Amino acid sequence: MTFPVVGMVGGGQLARMTHEAGIPLGIRFKLLSDTPQDSAAQVVGDVVVGDYRDLDTLRDFARGCDVITFDHEHVPTEHLRALEADGIPVRPGPDALVHAQDKGVMRAKLDAIGVPCPRHRIVSDPQDVAAFAAEGDGFPVVLKTVRGGYDGKGVWVVDSVEEAAEPFRAGVPVLAEEKVDFVRELAANVVRSPHGQAVAYPVVESRQVDGVCDTVVAPAPGLDEALALRAEEMALNIAKELGVVGHLAVELFQTRDGRILVNELAMRPHNSGHWSMDGAVTSQFANHVRAVLDLPLGDPRPRAKWTVMVNVLGGDYPDMYSAYLHCMARDPQLKIHMYGKDVKPGRKVGHVNTYGDDLDDVLERARHAAGYLRGTITE
Amino acid sequence: MTFPVVGMVGGGQLARMTHEAGIPLGIRFKLLSDTPQDSAAQVVGDVVVGDYRDLDTLRDFARGCDVITFDHEHVPTEHLRALEADGIPVRPGPDALVHAQDKGVMRAKLDAIGVPCPRHRIVSDPQDVAAFAAEGDGFPVVLKTVRGGYDGKGVWVVDSVEEAAEPFRAGVPVLAEEKVDFVRELAANVVRSPHGQAVAYPVVESRQVDGVCDTVVAPAPGLDEALALRAEEMALNIAKELGVVGHLAVELFQTRDGRILVNELAMRPHNSGHWSMDGAVTSQFANHVRAVLDLPLGDPRPRAKWTVMVNVLGGDYPDMYSAYLHCMARDPQLKIHMYGKDVKPGRKVGHVNTYGDDLDDVLERARHAAGYLRGTITE
């Protein structure tokens, strides 16, 4: 057999769903997981348990892999360079990935290539935050540690110089950004391959609750066609300019005055693309696998007029399996995706997808199922 | 976690694709495989290598499983009864499965419940075959060993008493059947759960080459609506009367005079249902998993006007991966499903699915891809 081995670093749900997408292609999948209980480790055959921060572990793991890709963006840049020096293709490569690891580097690069961003600069202390605020419309100001944040962690919205002290306690550089007066959040998902082919998924609307993605609607309802096209082109351009290989999610603010500004970048399959598993001809996971193997990409177009994804967060009831009876009986078209993770309050443990012609119906079905699984709806 | 463990006996491609379908449901999957290289064993985390014909092996395997199901129909009935006596649900159960294991039992049961079959009876020797022929329209006659045949193996079409000797050499009972003058072959796929819920997939046309399934078109083109409904009802009735739990494939002959006769039964996901992976709201594999767990079943309706499946058989070129470049670039909507099996001439190593509104186009795309992967098309 000449089928390649894809080495996946990280055992989370993105790795789990990438494995699922690789099975039909006959791709052999090797996983580096923190524990044997991680989401992906439960369903993959070839699992190495080890610490991705240890170079020797990474090197041992990479031996026999045809390409290395990632469930997360936390692998140290110098380790990725070492793997490349060993002759192992790393996709996305360290020069691209740094833009998803370091928000300071990301903002500087997006400025350099002319991509519109919220007003921003690196700040040195609370007084500097006050100065940054005064340079614009004043407080509130958004502060972010340049590394390590996700799902609202490592992000603060501060209203005063006193509140600005907290982000500096970790001793890492802090980025200040204007708090954008946005109408809604959008996401432009694209996939790019080493030979430069790229595909763009329809721009989606992403609704957050407490800083965590809650609902994604594909395509974004009522989005002006020209603006949608501009967002797709922007994401394709960022992928090209940053040398991304694989999936790139560009999280966007749509402002009241009709602009789109880049909020965050993620270089891996992304929560805003989970709808594609049931709603697109080719899912983001299948296209990520194809991209890192430099295979021609699949059609990203939607299969339904509307697809809605709602995340399933952990609630008070640990037993989500019992809820299947109600959810499946109520909606035979419902698509459940559970990650095999223990239920903890607020933890993302799965998502549901629904699709159809009537957006209100599709939204209601997804929200009902996610709420019932979580335990916030009991009817 | 309260998620159940499904024990799958047999490591072939049906087990592989059932695992794939179980991942999104958070189902834990345990595999009993002949070798660590079997199709499913390559992609499942929890694999026991052992011989399903050995009762102790089966019993050890079944410990910790919430339900046992199958990739094939070869597990001895007495072993299944022993597992049930141990308190392990076996789905489908031995009383149902015997109808897929023994063609004599199957024919007797279908006669008893009034399902139309080709003229048939158990024959004792070549002279008895000649008598069977004389009772009808003479030779040719179809002879089948009552156990162990598949994909044309264990089946003979004989034109004379001399040719009728071969099937008796194995010393197992032989079933004689009239050679039906059929227009085409159809298949009615249904899934039934322990609490008696059942769903029917649209009736498909199945085209065989050399006794092996080559192409499936869903739904069967030009099939009279009343006849389609009758075939679905027939399959649902067989599932109920035989007590099937899980997927049941009913292979049918459509005769020149507008009747449908049952050819074969299979109690597991089936080649004639592979189209459902990309062409139906819920695939046969997902519904099989839901059925054996007694979960409500998913919507079996098609997502496209036409879906075509073409099997990929092994040809002269062992390297099918290289063919991906051409196939994926030519058709970005193509769905490839490879089984991780070594290429041997004539061996089923994968299938492709295509879908769309124009049947000629959908057929051409699937045939081209399958032919290119096999190596019979080189353009």
PDB file of C-alpha atoms in Angstrom, chain A residues 332-333 355, chain B residues 199-202 275-276 279-282 287 298-304:
ATOM      1  CA  PRO A 332     -34.960  12.191  12.438  1.00  0.00           C
ATOM      2  CA  GLN A 333     -32.837  14.573  10.351  1.00  0.00           C
ATOM      3  CA  TYR A 355     -30.229  21.811   7.588  1.00  0.00           C
TER       4      TYR A 355
ATOM      5  CA  VAL B 199     -37.274   2.735   7.989  1.00  0.00           C
ATOM      6  CA  ALA B 200     -37.051   1.969   4.282  1.00  0.00           C
ATOM      7  CA  TYR B 201     -34.474   3.425   1.923  1.00  0.00           C
ATOM      8  CA  PRO B 202     -35.578   4.102  -1.637  1.00  0.00           C
ATOM      9  CA  TRP B 275     -24.758   5.090  -1.850  1.00  0.00           C
ATOM     10  CA  SER B 276     -26.494   6.235   1.361  1.00  0.00           C
ATOM     11  CA  GLY B 279     -26.755  10.271  -0.850  1.00  0.00           C
ATOM     12  CA  ALA B 280     -29.138   9.883   2.105  1.00  0.00           C
ATOM     13  CA  VAL B 281     -29.891  11.993   5.158  1.00  0.00           C
ATOM     14  CA  THR B 282     -28.830   9.060   7.362  1.00  0.00           C
ATOM     15  CA  ASN B 287     -28.920   3.589  11.080  1.00  0.00           C
ATOM     16  CA  GLY B 298     -32.648   8.471  11.247  1.00  0.00           C
ATOM     17  CA  ASP B 299     -34.320   9.742   8.106  1.00  0.00           C
ATOM     18  CA  PRO B 300     -33.475   7.405   5.184  1.00  0.00           C
ATOM     19  CA  ARG B 301     -34.572   9.773   2.435  1.00  0.00           C
ATOM     20  CA  PRO B 302     -32.223  10.785  -0.387  1.00  0.00           C
ATOM     21  CA  ARG B 303     -30.444  14.159  -0.344  1.00  0.00           C
ATOM     22  CA  ALA B 304     -29.975  14.281  -4.115  1.00  0.00           C
TER      23      ALA B 304
END
